[in-house]
PDB file of C-alpha atoms in Angstrom:
ATOM      1  CA  MET A  20      73.628 106.717 120.712  1.00 46.00           C
ATOM      2  CA  GLU A  21      74.427 105.239 117.281  1.00 41.00           C
ATOM      3  CA  LEU A  22      75.425 101.876 118.837  1.00 40.00           C
ATOM      4  CA  LYS A  23      72.228 101.870 120.889  1.00 45.00           C
ATOM      5  CA  ASN A  24      70.125 102.453 117.765  1.00 42.00           C
ATOM      6  CA  LYS A  25      71.956  99.643 115.943  1.00 43.00           C
ATOM      7  CA  ASN A  26      71.278  97.235 118.817  1.00 49.00           C
ATOM      8  CA  ARG A  27      67.614  98.253 118.849  1.00 54.00           C
ATOM      9  CA  PHE A  28      67.380  97.726 115.078  1.00 46.00           C
ATOM     10  CA  TYR A  29      69.010  94.283 115.405  1.00 45.00           C
ATOM     11  CA  LYS A  30      66.496  93.223 118.073  1.00 49.00           C
ATOM     12  CA  ILE A  31      63.557  94.378 115.951  1.00 48.00           C
ATOM     13  CA  PHE A  32      64.963  92.541 112.920  1.00 46.00           C
ATOM     14  CA  TRP A  33      65.555  89.398 115.022  1.00 45.00           C
ATOM     15  CA  ILE A  34      61.954  89.415 116.322  1.00 48.00           C
ATOM     16  CA  TRP A  35      60.566  90.074 112.843  1.00 48.00           C
ATOM     17  CA  ASN A  36      62.621  87.217 111.389  1.00 53.00           C
ATOM     18  CA  ILE A  37      61.274  84.809 114.030  1.00 48.00           C
ATOM     19  CA  LEU A  38      57.662  85.837 113.394  1.00 48.00           C
ATOM     20  CA  ARG A  39      58.092  85.828 109.605  1.00 53.00           C
ATOM     21  CA  ASN A  40      59.421  82.266 109.598  1.00 53.00           C
ATOM     22  CA  GLY A  41      56.893  80.987 112.121  1.00 55.00           C
ATOM     23  CA  LEU A  42      59.601  80.242 114.669  1.00 61.00           C
ATOM     24  CA  PHE A  43      58.045  81.886 117.736  1.00 63.00           C
ATOM     25  CA  LEU A  44      56.558  78.630 119.054  1.00 64.00           C
ATOM     26  CA  HIS A  45      59.752  76.799 118.111  1.00 61.00           C
ATOM     27  CA  GLY A  46      61.754  79.228 120.249  1.00 66.00           C
ATOM     28  CA  LEU A  47      59.237  79.015 123.087  1.00 68.00           C
ATOM     29  CA  ARG A  48      59.485  75.215 123.055  1.00 67.00           C
ATOM     30  CA  ASN A  49      63.275  75.434 123.287  1.00 71.00           C
ATOM     31  CA  ARG A  50      63.072  77.811 126.249  1.00 77.00           C
ATOM     32  CA  LEU A  51      60.673  75.540 128.122  1.00 66.00           C
ATOM     33  CA  ALA A  52      62.996  72.598 127.417  1.00 68.00           C
ATOM     34  CA  ARG A  53      65.810  74.427 129.182  1.00 78.00           C
ATOM     35  CA  ILE A  54      63.860  74.358 132.440  1.00 78.00           C
ATOM     36  CA  GLY A  55      62.987  70.689 132.065  1.00 75.00           C
ATOM     37  CA  LEU A  56      59.600  70.908 130.326  1.00 80.00           C
ATOM     38  CA  ASP A  57      60.506  69.450 126.950  1.00 86.00           C
ATOM     39  CA  PHE A  58      57.492  68.912 124.664  1.00 87.00           C
ATOM     40  CA  MET A  59      58.448  68.216 121.058  1.00 89.00           C
ATOM     41  CA  PRO A  60      55.932  67.366 118.328  1.00 93.00           C
ATOM     42  CA  TYR A  61      57.827  66.210 115.255  1.00 95.00           C
ATOM     43  CA  TYR A  62      57.298  64.684 111.835  1.00 97.00           C
ATOM     44  CA  TRP A  63      58.983  61.547 110.551  1.00 97.00           C
ATOM     45  CA  VAL A  64      59.588  62.471 106.919  1.00 97.00           C
ATOM     46  CA  GLN A  65      60.412  60.594 103.743  1.00 97.00           C
ATOM     47  CA  GLU A  66      62.386  62.844 101.421  1.00 96.00           C
ATOM     48  CA  GLY A  67      62.668  63.120  97.659  1.00 93.00           C
ATOM     49  CA  VAL A  68      59.528  61.115  96.893  1.00 93.00           C
ATOM     50  CA  GLY A  69      58.743  60.714  93.198  1.00 87.00           C
ATOM     51  CA  GLU A  70      59.782  63.186  90.505  1.00 86.00           C
ATOM     52  CA  PHE A  71      60.455  66.865  91.175  1.00 89.00           C
ATOM     53  CA  GLU A  72      62.464  69.724  89.746  1.00 91.00           C
ATOM     54  CA  ALA A  73      66.101  69.873  90.822  1.00 93.00           C
ATOM     55  CA  PRO A  74      66.715  72.904  93.094  1.00 94.00           C
ATOM     56  CA  LYS A  75      69.035  75.608  91.807  1.00 95.00           C
ATOM     57  CA  ILE A  76      71.297  78.043  93.617  1.00 96.00           C
ATOM     58  CA  ARG A  77      69.736  81.488  93.814  1.00 94.00           C
ATOM     59  CA  GLY A  78      71.905  84.257  92.371  1.00 92.00           C
ATOM     60  CA  GLU A  79      75.505  83.697  91.268  1.00 90.00           C
ATOM     61  CA  ALA A  80      76.035  79.926  91.055  1.00 90.00           C
ATOM     62  CA  LEU A  81      79.677  79.819  89.992  1.00 93.00           C
ATOM     63  CA  GLY A  82      82.388  78.557  92.338  1.00 96.00           C
ATOM     64  CA  TYR A  83      80.303  76.006  94.272  1.00 97.00           C
ATOM     65  CA  SER A  84      81.414  72.402  94.690  1.00 97.00           C
ATOM     66  CA  ILE A  85      80.067  69.391  96.605  1.00 97.00           C
ATOM     67  CA  SER A  86      82.289  66.808  98.291  1.00 96.00           C
ATOM     68  CA  TYR A  87      82.576  64.541 101.302  1.00 96.00           C
ATOM     69  CA  PHE A  88      84.018  66.349 104.308  1.00 97.00           C
ATOM     70  CA  GLY A  89      86.647  64.844 106.577  1.00 95.00           C
ATOM     71  CA  GLU A  90      88.229  65.656 109.922  1.00 94.00           C
ATOM     72  CA  GLU A  91      89.847  68.887 108.733  1.00 94.00           C
ATOM     73  CA  GLU A  92      86.564  70.441 107.579  1.00 95.00           C
ATOM     74  CA  LEU A  93      84.659  69.276 110.663  1.00 94.00           C
ATOM     75  CA  ILE A  94      87.212  70.835 113.009  1.00 92.00           C
ATOM     76  CA  GLN A  95      86.841  74.081 111.073  1.00 92.00           C
ATOM     77  CA  ILE A  96      83.028  73.868 111.291  1.00 93.00           C
ATOM     78  CA  LYS A  97      83.132  73.120 115.014  1.00 88.00           C
ATOM     79  CA  SER A  98      85.284  76.180 115.687  1.00 86.00           C
ATOM     80  CA  SER A  99      83.070  78.438 113.560  1.00 85.00           C
ATOM     81  CA  ILE A 100      79.586  77.705 114.978  1.00 82.00           C
ATOM     82  CA  SER A 101      78.975  78.489 118.651  1.00 72.00           C
ATOM     83  CA  GLY A 102      75.556  76.820 118.756  1.00 69.00           C
ATOM     84  CA  ILE A 103      76.824  73.268 118.149  1.00 72.00           C
ATOM     85  CA  ALA A 104      79.124  72.910 121.150  1.00 65.00           C
ATOM     86  CA  HIS A 105      77.053  69.913 122.293  1.00 66.00           C
ATOM     87  CA  LYS A 106      77.559  68.021 119.013  1.00 78.00           C
ATOM     88  CA  ASN A 107      80.513  65.696 118.512  1.00 86.00           C
ATOM     89  CA  LEU A 108      80.857  65.890 114.751  1.00 90.00           C
ATOM     90  CA  LEU A 109      84.012  63.764 114.636  1.00 92.00           C
ATOM     91  CA  LYS A 110      82.157  61.008 116.483  1.00 93.00           C
ATOM     92  CA  TYR A 111      79.663  60.931 113.627  1.00 94.00           C
ATOM     93  CA  LEU A 112      82.537  60.102 111.261  1.00 94.00           C
ATOM     94  CA  ASP A 113      83.848  57.436 113.650  1.00 94.00           C
ATOM     95  CA  GLU A 114      80.380  55.830 113.596  1.00 94.00           C
ATOM     96  CA  GLY A 115      80.582  55.505 109.822  1.00 94.00           C
ATOM     97  CA  GLN A 116      78.359  58.448 108.961  1.00 96.00           C
ATOM     98  CA  ARG A 117      79.205  60.525 105.899  1.00 96.00           C
ATOM     99  CA  CYS A 118      79.361  64.297 105.935  1.00 97.00           C
ATOM    100  CA  VAL A 119      78.505  65.962 102.640  1.00 97.00           C
ATOM    101  CA  GLY A 120      79.452  69.598 102.288  1.00 97.00           C
ATOM    102  CA  LEU A 121      79.075  72.482  99.898  1.00 97.00           C
ATOM    103  CA  LYS A 122      81.962  74.904  99.397  1.00 97.00           C
ATOM    104  CA  HIS A 123      82.064  78.241  97.642  1.00 96.00           C
ATOM    105  CA  HIS A 124      85.614  78.321  96.336  1.00 94.00           C
ATOM    106  CA  GLU A 125      87.545  77.507  99.556  1.00 93.00           C
ATOM    107  CA  HIS A 126      84.854  78.612 102.012  1.00 95.00           C
ATOM    108  CA  ILE A 127      82.409  76.180 103.620  1.00 97.00           C
ATOM    109  CA  ALA A 128      78.856  77.249 102.785  1.00 97.00           C
ATOM    110  CA  ALA A 129      76.732  74.343 104.063  1.00 97.00           C
ATOM    111  CA  TYR A 130      76.965  70.750 105.267  1.00 97.00           C
ATOM    112  CA  MET A 131      74.886  67.781 106.474  1.00 97.00           C
ATOM    113  CA  PHE A 132      75.239  64.126 107.538  1.00 97.00           C
ATOM    114  CA  ILE A 133      73.983  60.804 106.158  1.00 97.00           C
ATOM    115  CA  LYS A 134      73.477  57.980 108.656  1.00 96.00           C
ATOM    116  CA  GLN A 135      72.650  54.412 107.552  1.00 94.00           C
ATOM    117  CA  LYS A 136      72.650  52.651 110.913  1.00 93.00           C
ATOM    118  CA  ASP A 137      69.540  52.544 113.112  1.00 95.00           C
ATOM    119  CA  TYR A 138      68.734  55.872 114.761  1.00 94.00           C
ATOM    120  CA  PHE A 139      67.759  56.361 118.407  1.00 93.00           C
ATOM    121  CA  PHE A 140      65.867  59.613 118.994  1.00 92.00           C
ATOM    122  CA  ARG A 141      64.389  60.729 122.316  1.00 89.00           C
ATOM    123  CA  GLY A 142      63.553  57.223 123.462  1.00 88.00           C
ATOM    124  CA  LYS A 143      62.408  55.914 120.065  1.00 92.00           C
ATOM    125  CA  THR A 144      64.405  53.719 117.671  1.00 94.00           C
ATOM    126  CA  PHE A 145      64.062  54.001 113.902  1.00 96.00           C
ATOM    127  CA  ASN A 146      65.323  50.904 112.077  1.00 96.00           C
ATOM    128  CA  PHE A 147      66.745  51.113 108.554  1.00 96.00           C
ATOM    129  CA  LYS A 148      67.118  48.615 105.737  1.00 96.00           C
ATOM    130  CA  ASP A 149      70.278  48.492 103.624  1.00 95.00           C
ATOM    131  CA  ASN A 150      68.740  50.818 101.039  1.00 97.00           C
ATOM    132  CA  GLU A 151      67.600  53.403 103.623  1.00 97.00           C
ATOM    133  CA  ALA A 152      69.334  56.255 105.435  1.00 97.00           C
ATOM    134  CA  TYR A 153      68.677  59.160 107.783  1.00 97.00           C
ATOM    135  CA  MET A 154      69.688  62.711 106.869  1.00 97.00           C
ATOM    136  CA  HIS A 155      70.386  65.200 109.628  1.00 96.00           C
ATOM    137  CA  SER A 156      72.287  68.216 110.966  1.00 93.00           C
ATOM    138  CA  MET A 157      71.792  70.356 107.866  1.00 93.00           C
ATOM    139  CA  TYR A 158      73.401  73.757 108.392  1.00 93.00           C
ATOM    140  CA  THR A 159      73.935  76.752 106.121  1.00 94.00           C
ATOM    141  CA  PHE A 160      76.412  79.411 107.195  1.00 93.00           C
ATOM    142  CA  GLU A 161      74.933  82.839 107.823  1.00 89.00           C
ATOM    143  CA  SER A 162      76.649  84.610 104.927  1.00 92.00           C
ATOM    144  CA  TYR A 163      75.260  82.045 102.459  1.00 95.00           C
ATOM    145  CA  ARG A 164      71.633  82.012 103.551  1.00 92.00           C
ATOM    146  CA  GLY A 165      68.896  83.072 101.165  1.00 92.00           C
ATOM    147  CA  LYS A 166      70.612  81.362  98.204  1.00 96.00           C
ATOM    148  CA  ASN A 167      68.548  78.136  98.270  1.00 95.00           C
ATOM    149  CA  LEU A 168      71.618  76.124  99.291  1.00 96.00           C
ATOM    150  CA  ALA A 169      69.829  73.761 101.713  1.00 94.00           C
ATOM    151  CA  PRO A 170      67.557  72.089  99.120  1.00 95.00           C
ATOM    152  CA  TYR A 171      70.359  72.245  96.535  1.00 96.00           C
ATOM    153  CA  LEU A 172      72.785  70.345  98.784  1.00 97.00           C
ATOM    154  CA  ARG A 173      70.086  67.944  99.955  1.00 96.00           C
ATOM    155  CA  TYR A 174      69.171  67.056  96.377  1.00 96.00           C
ATOM    156  CA  HIS A 175      72.770  66.231  95.513  1.00 96.00           C
ATOM    157  CA  CYS A 176      73.021  64.167  98.696  1.00 96.00           C
ATOM    158  CA  TYR A 177      70.222  61.977  97.349  1.00 96.00           C
ATOM    159  CA  LYS A 178      72.314  61.372  94.228  1.00 95.00           C
ATOM    160  CA  LEU A 179      75.439  60.548  96.254  1.00 95.00           C
ATOM    161  CA  ALA A 180      73.430  58.231  98.503  1.00 95.00           C
ATOM    162  CA  LYS A 181      72.101  56.337  95.469  1.00 95.00           C
ATOM    163  CA  GLU A 182      75.704  55.640  94.455  1.00 94.00           C
ATOM    164  CA  GLN A 183      75.987  53.822  97.799  1.00 91.00           C
ATOM    165  CA  GLY A 184      72.815  51.804  97.165  1.00 95.00           C
ATOM    166  CA  VAL A 185      70.546  54.071  99.219  1.00 96.00           C
ATOM    167  CA  ASP A 186      67.345  55.031  97.393  1.00 95.00           C
ATOM    168  CA  THR A 187      65.106  55.918 100.371  1.00 96.00           C
ATOM    169  CA  THR A 188      65.940  58.715 102.774  1.00 97.00           C
ATOM    170  CA  TYR A 189      64.284  59.931 105.964  1.00 97.00           C
ATOM    171  CA  SER A 190      64.585  62.849 108.323  1.00 97.00           C
ATOM    172  CA  ILE A 191      62.913  64.542 111.282  1.00 97.00           C
ATOM    173  CA  SER A 192      61.198  67.938 111.124  1.00 95.00           C
ATOM    174  CA  GLU A 193      60.166  69.627 114.330  1.00 91.00           C
ATOM    175  CA  TYR A 194      56.502  70.608 114.075  1.00 91.00           C
ATOM    176  CA  PHE A 195      57.132  74.278 114.960  1.00 86.00           C
ATOM    177  CA  ASN A 196      60.225  74.680 112.770  1.00 87.00           C
ATOM    178  CA  LYS A 197      58.432  76.041 109.716  1.00 85.00           C
ATOM    179  CA  SER A 198      61.608  76.988 107.826  1.00 85.00           C
ATOM    180  CA  THR A 199      62.805  73.354 107.846  1.00 90.00           C
ATOM    181  CA  ILE A 200      59.398  72.102 106.689  1.00 91.00           C
ATOM    182  CA  LYS A 201      59.376  74.715 103.931  1.00 90.00           C
ATOM    183  CA  PHE A 202      62.747  73.770 102.450  1.00 89.00           C
ATOM    184  CA  LYS A 203      61.890  70.050 102.500  1.00 93.00           C
ATOM    185  CA  LYS A 204      58.685  70.723 100.555  1.00 92.00           C
ATOM    186  CA  LYS A 205      60.892  71.880  97.673  1.00 91.00           C
ATOM    187  CA  LEU A 206      62.265  68.334  97.629  1.00 94.00           C
ATOM    188  CA  ASN A 207      58.843  66.677  97.430  1.00 93.00           C
ATOM    189  CA  SER A 208      59.149  65.336 100.978  1.00 95.00           C
ATOM    190  CA  LYS A 209      56.167  63.625 102.588  1.00 95.00           C
ATOM    191  CA  HIS A 210      55.169  63.358 106.237  1.00 96.00           C
ATOM    192  CA  LEU A 211      54.819  59.726 107.294  1.00 96.00           C
ATOM    193  CA  TYR A 212      54.082  60.154 111.010  1.00 97.00           C
ATOM    194  CA  LEU A 213      53.454  62.917 113.512  1.00 96.00           C
ATOM    195  CA  TYR A 214      54.879  62.051 116.933  1.00 96.00           C
ATOM    196  CA  LEU A 215      54.849  63.803 120.284  1.00 93.00           C
ATOM    197  CA  SER A 216      57.939  63.394 122.445  1.00 92.00           C
ATOM    198  CA  ILE A 217      57.763  64.437 126.106  1.00 92.00           C
ATOM    199  CA  VAL A 218      60.889  64.613 128.251  1.00 90.00           C
ATOM    200  CA  LEU A 219      60.488  65.941 131.794  1.00 89.00           C
ATOM    201  CA  PHE A 220      63.556  67.155 133.652  1.00 87.00           C
ATOM    202  CA  LYS A 221      65.790  64.992 131.390  1.00 84.00           C
ATOM    203  CA  ARG A 222      64.579  61.964 133.325  1.00 87.00           C
ATOM    204  CA  TYR A 223      61.121  60.856 132.204  1.00 89.00           C
ATOM    205  CA  ASN A 224      60.615  60.075 128.535  1.00 89.00           C
ATOM    206  CA  TRP A 225      57.499  59.283 126.449  1.00 92.00           C
ATOM    207  CA  ASN A 226      56.864  59.057 122.706  1.00 92.00           C
ATOM    208  CA  PHE A 227      53.319  59.046 121.302  1.00 93.00           C
ATOM    209  CA  THR A 228      52.072  58.538 117.756  1.00 95.00           C
ATOM    210  CA  ILE A 229      49.655  61.387 116.997  1.00 94.00           C
ATOM    211  CA  ARG A 230      48.967  60.679 113.340  1.00 95.00           C
ATOM    212  CA  LYS A 231      49.939  58.328 110.526  1.00 95.00           C
ATOM    213  CA  TYR A 232      49.790  59.805 107.016  1.00 94.00           C
ATOM    214  CA  ASN A 233      48.782  57.970 103.852  1.00 83.00           C
ATOM    215  CA  ILE A 234      51.682  58.703 101.528  1.00 70.00           C
ATOM    216  CA  LYS A 235      50.144  56.732  98.628  1.00 64.00           C
ATOM    217  CA  LYS A 236      47.015  58.873  98.808  1.00 51.00           C
ATOM    218  CA  ALA A 237      49.104  62.053  98.935  1.00 47.00           C
ATOM    219  CA  LEU A 238      50.954  61.016  95.773  1.00 50.00           C
ATOM    220  CA  SER A 239      47.759  60.079  93.919  1.00 47.00           C
ATOM    221  CA  ASN A 240      46.280  63.525  94.643  1.00 44.00           C
ATOM    222  CA  LYS A 241      49.156  65.370  92.991  1.00 46.00           C
TER     223      LYS A 241
END
């Protein structure tokens, strides 16, 4: 009976967490995609625009360190997260991408990738100049969530990227993934475009521009 009550409590908490973070439609979209009806509205985002306050770790901030991750850390990550079985993290390194990670003492707390080569996404190619890069695959481990680690790590990635001559960074935010949009707002990110990607039965692919945003106007209104 006790186990049954715990399972019931977990389900209620899981549903509440989805609703609280606005992820119901995000989850629904993912379920429809599994049966071949893949409709994805998404933002093309420029991150870290202008001046903003550097994010800080919430709570105890001692013991954290940022570094580039190599094969050893990526193998550990791959074996620890069941939901990324489809991702070949080591291939990212082979392509010349850089993985930046955050450790708490010896434990991996969060990580992400920086890609400078052109990016092909759902039938659309994004071309980058030498001073531009794409940031992706941000992940915070469950036991470290709620500590503001995602914007903290992202901010320090901007600084590391600048050491490599990269002063403009981009990313993609799924329209229904409100938690991702929320954490990027802390970094003064701006939406450049809203696209709609349609993939039917993993065979037919379309990409439409829904809206282009005026980033100069957005900055002048601050």
